DNA sequence: GACACTATTCGGTAATACTATATACTAGTA
DNA sequence: TACTAGTATATAGTATTACCGAATAGTGTC
């Protein structure tokens, strides 16, 4: 799927929070998981801006560990504030997506909404 | 629901397209319909920036008509390009929302995705 | 006249995803 | 050794888009 950039705004951060909540992980791996999910055009740079934002907002704990496959990795885990933020994100998502699906499925009849 | 601004980016324009596709309407009325939908914090200014964008992209036809309740109204209808854009929007929405719901509903078990 | 409601326009701001590039570590290979 | 690919992080700059605030304007009511 091409050009879904704008539609990802405001949800990509929530997706990253969810992925981190599944267990300790790092930027490069998060990028790969997002691609496996279907967001094939997401690049490392995008994810790093998000993880750095999460750091700044104190939603994650950080631990740097060496890797045998390249440079050291920065592992993230959600802290209490991060888990709370994730819960808020899903509530917002449920609200917004339900409203949009409502709009989508309303049947048009003689120009009126029914 | 508060502070869903970022999550609306990229979908609000599609919602406006959908509302216009239901029949000739104008900015102020679109705003009210969005509020009825549940996006209570959407203000006129936001909708007008979207309708002007639709004009620039030649997705709508425009007709100015007098009103007995205030200044003249600018009525919009979708043209062929607008209908095509709306279809693309819903395809993108279906893709993105299905992927996000997939992420949401994957059950966590011992830190692994199943 | 003052106010409320309807209706549009526009300049400026904030948030966020993308682009492009730089840096660095490991392993394989010519 | 030099080169390449894969892994891994960082960051400056850009584009898009929703919001804020103010201005303007028409109609009806008090």
Coordinates of C-alpha atoms (C1' of nucleotides) in Angstrom, one line a residue:
Chain A
X1 CA 0.0 0.0 0.0
X2 CA 1.5 3.3 -1.1
X3 CA 1.4 6.8 0.3
X4 CA -0.3 6.1 3.6
X5 CA 2.1 8.5 5.3
X6 CA -0.5 11.0 6.5
X7 CA -2.8 8.2 7.7
X8 CA -0.1 6.9 9.9
X9 CA 0.4 10.2 11.7
X10 CA -0.7 9.8 15.2
X11 CA -0.9 6.0 15.1
X12 CA 2.6 5.0 14.4
X13 CA 3.8 6.0 17.8
X14 CA 1.0 3.9 19.4
X15 CA 2.1 1.0 17.3
X16 CA 5.6 1.3 18.5
X17 CA 4.4 1.5 22.1
X18 CA 2.4 -1.7 21.5
X19 CA 5.4 -3.5 20.0
X20 CA 7.6 -2.5 22.9
X21 CA 5.0 -3.6 25.4
X22 CA 5.4 -7.2 24.0
X23 CA 8.9 -7.3 25.4
X24 CA 12.3 -5.6 25.4
X25 CA 13.2 -4.5 21.8
X26 CA 15.3 -2.0 19.9
X27 CA 14.8 0.4 17.0
X28 CA 16.0 -1.7 14.1
X29 CA 13.9 -4.6 15.2
X30 CA 10.8 -2.5 15.7
X31 CA 11.2 -1.2 12.1
X32 CA 11.3 -4.8 10.8
X33 CA 8.2 -5.7 12.8
X34 CA 6.3 -2.7 11.4
X35 CA 7.3 -3.9 7.9
X36 CA 6.2 -7.4 8.6
X37 CA 2.9 -6.0 9.8
X38 CA 2.4 -4.5 6.4
X39 CA 3.8 -1.0 6.7
X40 CA 6.5 -1.9 4.3
X41 CA 7.7 1.7 3.6
X42 CA 8.6 2.6 7.2
X43 CA 12.3 3.3 7.4
X44 CA 14.7 3.3 10.4
X45 CA 14.8 7.1 10.6
X46 CA 11.1 7.3 11.2
X47 CA 11.2 4.8 14.0
X48 CA 14.2 6.5 15.7
X49 CA 12.4 9.8 15.8
X50 CA 9.6 8.0 17.6
X51 CA 11.8 6.1 20.1
X52 CA 13.7 9.3 20.9
X53 CA 10.3 11.0 21.4
X54 CA 9.3 8.2 23.8
X55 CA 12.6 8.7 25.7
X56 CA 12.0 12.5 26.0
X57 CA 8.5 11.9 27.3
X58 CA 9.8 9.3 29.8
X59 CA 7.6 6.5 28.6
X60 CA 10.4 3.9 28.3
X61 CA 13.3 2.5 30.2
X62 CA 16.5 2.1 28.3
X63 CA 19.3 -0.4 28.4
X64 CA 22.3 -0.5 26.0
X65 CA 23.6 -3.9 25.2
X66 CA 26.4 -5.1 22.8
X67 CA 25.5 -7.1 19.8
X68 CA 27.5 -9.7 17.9
X69 CA 25.9 -8.6 14.7
X70 CA 26.8 -4.9 14.6
X71 CA 27.0 -1.9 16.9
X72 CA 25.4 -1.9 20.4
X73 CA 21.6 -1.9 20.6
X74 CA 19.4 0.4 22.7
X75 CA 16.8 -1.8 24.2
X76 CA 13.5 -0.3 25.3
X77 CA 10.9 -1.5 27.8
X78 CA 7.7 0.4 28.7
X79 CA 7.5 1.9 32.1
X80 CA 4.3 2.6 34.0
X81 CA 3.7 5.9 32.2
X82 CA 4.3 4.2 28.9
X83 CA 1.7 1.5 29.7
X84 CA -0.8 4.2 30.6
X85 CA -0.1 6.0 27.4
X86 CA -0.6 2.8 25.4
X87 CA -3.9 2.3 27.1
X88 CA -5.0 5.9 26.2
X89 CA -3.8 5.3 22.7
X90 CA -6.0 2.2 22.2
X91 CA -9.0 4.1 23.7
X92 CA -8.5 6.9 21.2
X93 CA -8.0 4.4 18.4
X94 CA -11.2 2.6 19.3
X95 CA -13.1 5.9 19.4
X96 CA -11.8 7.3 16.1
X97 CA -11.9 4.1 14.1
X98 CA -15.5 3.3 15.3
X99 CA -16.6 6.8 14.2
X100 CA -15.0 6.6 10.9
X101 CA -16.4 3.1 10.2
X102 CA -19.8 4.5 11.2
X103 CA -19.4 7.2 8.6
X104 CA -18.3 4.6 6.1
X105 CA -21.1 2.2 6.5
X106 CA -24.0 4.6 6.7
X107 CA -26.1 3.9 3.7
X108 CA -27.0 6.6 1.3
X109 CA -30.6 6.8 0.3
X110 CA -32.0 9.6 -1.7
X111 CA -29.3 11.8 -0.4
X112 CA -30.2 11.3 3.2
X113 CA -28.4 9.5 6.0
X114 CA -30.4 6.7 7.5
Chain B
X1 CA -12.9 12.4 23.4
X2 CA -10.0 14.8 23.8
X3 CA -6.8 15.4 22.0
X4 CA -7.3 13.2 19.0
X5 CA -5.9 15.8 16.7
X6 CA -2.9 13.8 15.5
X7 CA -5.0 10.7 14.9
X8 CA -7.3 12.7 12.7
X9 CA -4.5 13.7 10.4
X10 CA -4.9 12.1 7.0
X11 CA -8.5 10.9 7.7
X12 CA -10.4 14.1 8.2
X13 CA -10.1 15.0 4.6
X14 CA -11.5 11.6 3.6
X15 CA -14.4 12.1 6.0
X16 CA -15.1 15.4 4.3
X17 CA -15.0 13.8 0.9
X18 CA -17.4 11.2 2.1
X19 CA -19.8 13.8 3.6
X20 CA -19.8 15.7 0.3
X21 CA -20.4 12.5 -1.6
X22 CA -23.7 12.2 0.2
X23 CA -24.9 15.3 -1.6
X24 CA -24.3 19.0 -2.2
X25 CA -23.2 20.7 1.0
X26 CA -21.1 23.6 2.4
X27 CA -18.3 24.1 4.9
X28 CA -20.3 25.2 7.9
X29 CA -22.7 22.3 7.5
X30 CA -19.9 19.8 7.1
X31 CA -18.4 21.0 10.4
X32 CA -21.7 20.4 12.1
X33 CA -22.0 16.9 10.6
X34 CA -18.5 16.0 11.8
X35 CA -19.4 17.2 15.3
X36 CA -22.6 15.1 15.2
X37 CA -20.4 12.2 14.2
X38 CA -18.5 12.6 17.5
X39 CA -15.6 14.8 16.5
X40 CA -16.9 17.5 18.7
X41 CA -13.8 19.7 18.7
X42 CA -13.5 20.2 15.0
X43 CA -13.9 23.9 14.2
X44 CA -14.9 25.7 11.1
X45 CA -11.3 26.9 10.3
X46 CA -10.2 23.3 10.1
X47 CA -12.9 22.3 7.7
X48 CA -12.3 25.4 5.5
X49 CA -8.6 24.5 5.1
X50 CA -9.7 21.1 3.9
X51 CA -12.4 22.3 1.4
X52 CA -9.9 24.9 0.0
X53 CA -7.4 22.0 -0.4
X54 CA -10.1 20.0 -2.2
X55 CA -10.7 23.0 -4.5
X56 CA -7.0 23.3 -5.3
X57 CA -6.8 19.6 -6.1
X58 CA -9.8 19.9 -8.3
X59 CA -11.8 17.2 -6.5
X60 CA -15.0 19.2 -6.2
X61 CA -17.3 21.4 -8.2
X62 CA -18.4 24.7 -6.6
X63 CA -21.6 26.7 -6.7
X64 CA -22.2 29.8 -4.6
X65 CA -25.8 30.3 -3.5
X66 CA -27.5 32.9 -1.3
X67 CA -28.8 31.9 2.1
X68 CA -31.7 33.4 4.1
X69 CA -29.9 32.7 7.3
X70 CA -26.6 34.6 6.7
X71 CA -23.9 35.2 4.1
X72 CA -23.8 33.2 0.8
X73 CA -22.9 29.5 1.0
X74 CA -20.3 27.8 -1.1
X75 CA -21.8 24.4 -2.1
X76 CA -19.5 21.6 -3.0
X77 CA -20.2 18.4 -5.0
X78 CA -17.7 15.7 -5.8
X79 CA -16.5 15.4 -9.4
X80 CA -15.1 12.3 -11.0
X81 CA -11.6 12.9 -9.6
X82 CA -13.1 13.4 -6.1
X83 CA -15.1 10.1 -6.3
X84 CA -11.9 8.3 -7.3
X85 CA -10.0 10.0 -4.5
X86 CA -12.7 8.9 -2.0
X87 CA -12.5 5.3 -3.2
X88 CA -8.7 5.4 -2.7
X89 CA -9.2 6.9 0.7
X90 CA -11.4 4.0 1.8
X91 CA -9.0 1.4 0.5
X92 CA -6.2 3.0 2.4
X93 CA -8.4 3.2 5.5
X94 CA -9.3 -0.5 5.3
X95 CA -5.7 -1.4 4.9
X96 CA -4.3 0.7 7.7
X97 CA -7.2 0.0 10.2
X98 CA -7.0 -3.7 9.6
X99 CA -3.3 -3.8 10.2
X100 CA -3.6 -1.8 13.4
X101 CA -6.4 -4.0 14.6
X102 CA -4.3 -7.0 13.8
X103 CA -1.5 -5.5 16.0
X104 CA -4.0 -4.7 18.7
X105 CA -5.6 -8.2 18.9
X106 CA -2.5 -10.3 18.7
X107 CA -2.4 -12.1 22.0
X108 CA 0.7 -11.7 24.1
X109 CA 1.9 -15.0 25.7
X110 CA 5.2 -15.2 27.5
X111 CA 6.4 -12.3 25.5
X112 CA 5.9 -14.0 22.1
X113 CA 3.4 -13.2 19.5
X114 CA 1.1 -16.1 18.6
Chain C
dG1 C1' -27.6 49.6 18.6
dA2 C1' -26.1 45.2 20.7
dC3 C1' -26.1 40.4 20.4
dA4 C1' -26.4 35.7 18.6
dC5 C1' -26.2 32.7 14.9
dT6 C1' -24.8 31.7 10.3
dA7 C1' -20.8 31.6 7.0
dT8 C1' -16.2 32.2 4.9
dT9 C1' -11.2 33.5 4.9
dC10 C1' -6.5 33.6 6.3
dG11 C1' -1.9 34.1 8.8
dG12 C1' 0.6 31.7 12.1
dT13 C1' 1.8 27.5 15.0
dA14 C1' 2.6 22.7 16.5
dA15 C1' 3.0 17.9 15.7
dT16 C1' 4.7 14.2 13.1
dA17 C1' 6.4 11.1 9.3
dC18 C1' 9.8 11.2 5.6
dT19 C1' 14.3 12.2 3.1
dA20 C1' 19.0 12.0 3.1
dT21 C1' 23.1 11.6 5.1
dA22 C1' 26.7 10.4 8.5
dT23 C1' 28.7 7.2 11.7
dA24 C1' 30.0 2.6 13.4
dC25 C1' 30.5 -2.5 14.2
dT26 C1' 30.7 -7.4 12.2
dA27 C1' 31.4 -10.8 8.7
dG28 C1' 32.3 -12.5 4.2
dT29 C1' 35.0 -12.3 0.1
dA30 C1' 38.0 -11.1 -3.7
Chain D
dT1 C1' 44.2 -5.4 2.6
dA2 C1' 40.1 -3.4 0.5
dC3 C1' 35.4 -3.8 -0.4
dT4 C1' 30.7 -4.9 0.3
dA5 C1' 26.5 -6.2 2.7
dG6 C1' 23.9 -6.3 6.8
dT7 C1' 23.2 -4.5 11.3
dA8 C1' 22.4 -0.4 14.2
dT9 C1' 21.8 4.5 15.7
dA10 C1' 21.5 9.6 15.1
dT11 C1' 20.1 14.0 13.1
dA12 C1' 19.2 18.2 10.2
dG13 C1' 15.9 19.6 7.1
dT14 C1' 11.3 19.3 4.7
dA15 C1' 6.3 18.6 3.7
dT16 C1' 1.8 17.9 5.3
dT17 C1' -1.9 18.8 8.0
dA18 C1' -5.0 20.1 12.0
dC19 C1' -5.6 23.8 15.2
dC20 C1' -5.8 28.7 17.0
dG21 C1' -7.2 33.3 16.6
dA22 C1' -8.9 37.0 14.4
dA23 C1' -11.3 39.5 10.8
dT24 C1' -15.3 40.1 7.8
dA25 C1' -20.2 39.8 6.6
dG26 C1' -25.2 38.8 6.4
dT27 C1' -29.7 37.9 9.0
dG28 C1' -32.9 38.0 12.9
dT29 C1' -34.1 39.3 17.7
dC30 C1' -34.0 42.0 21.9

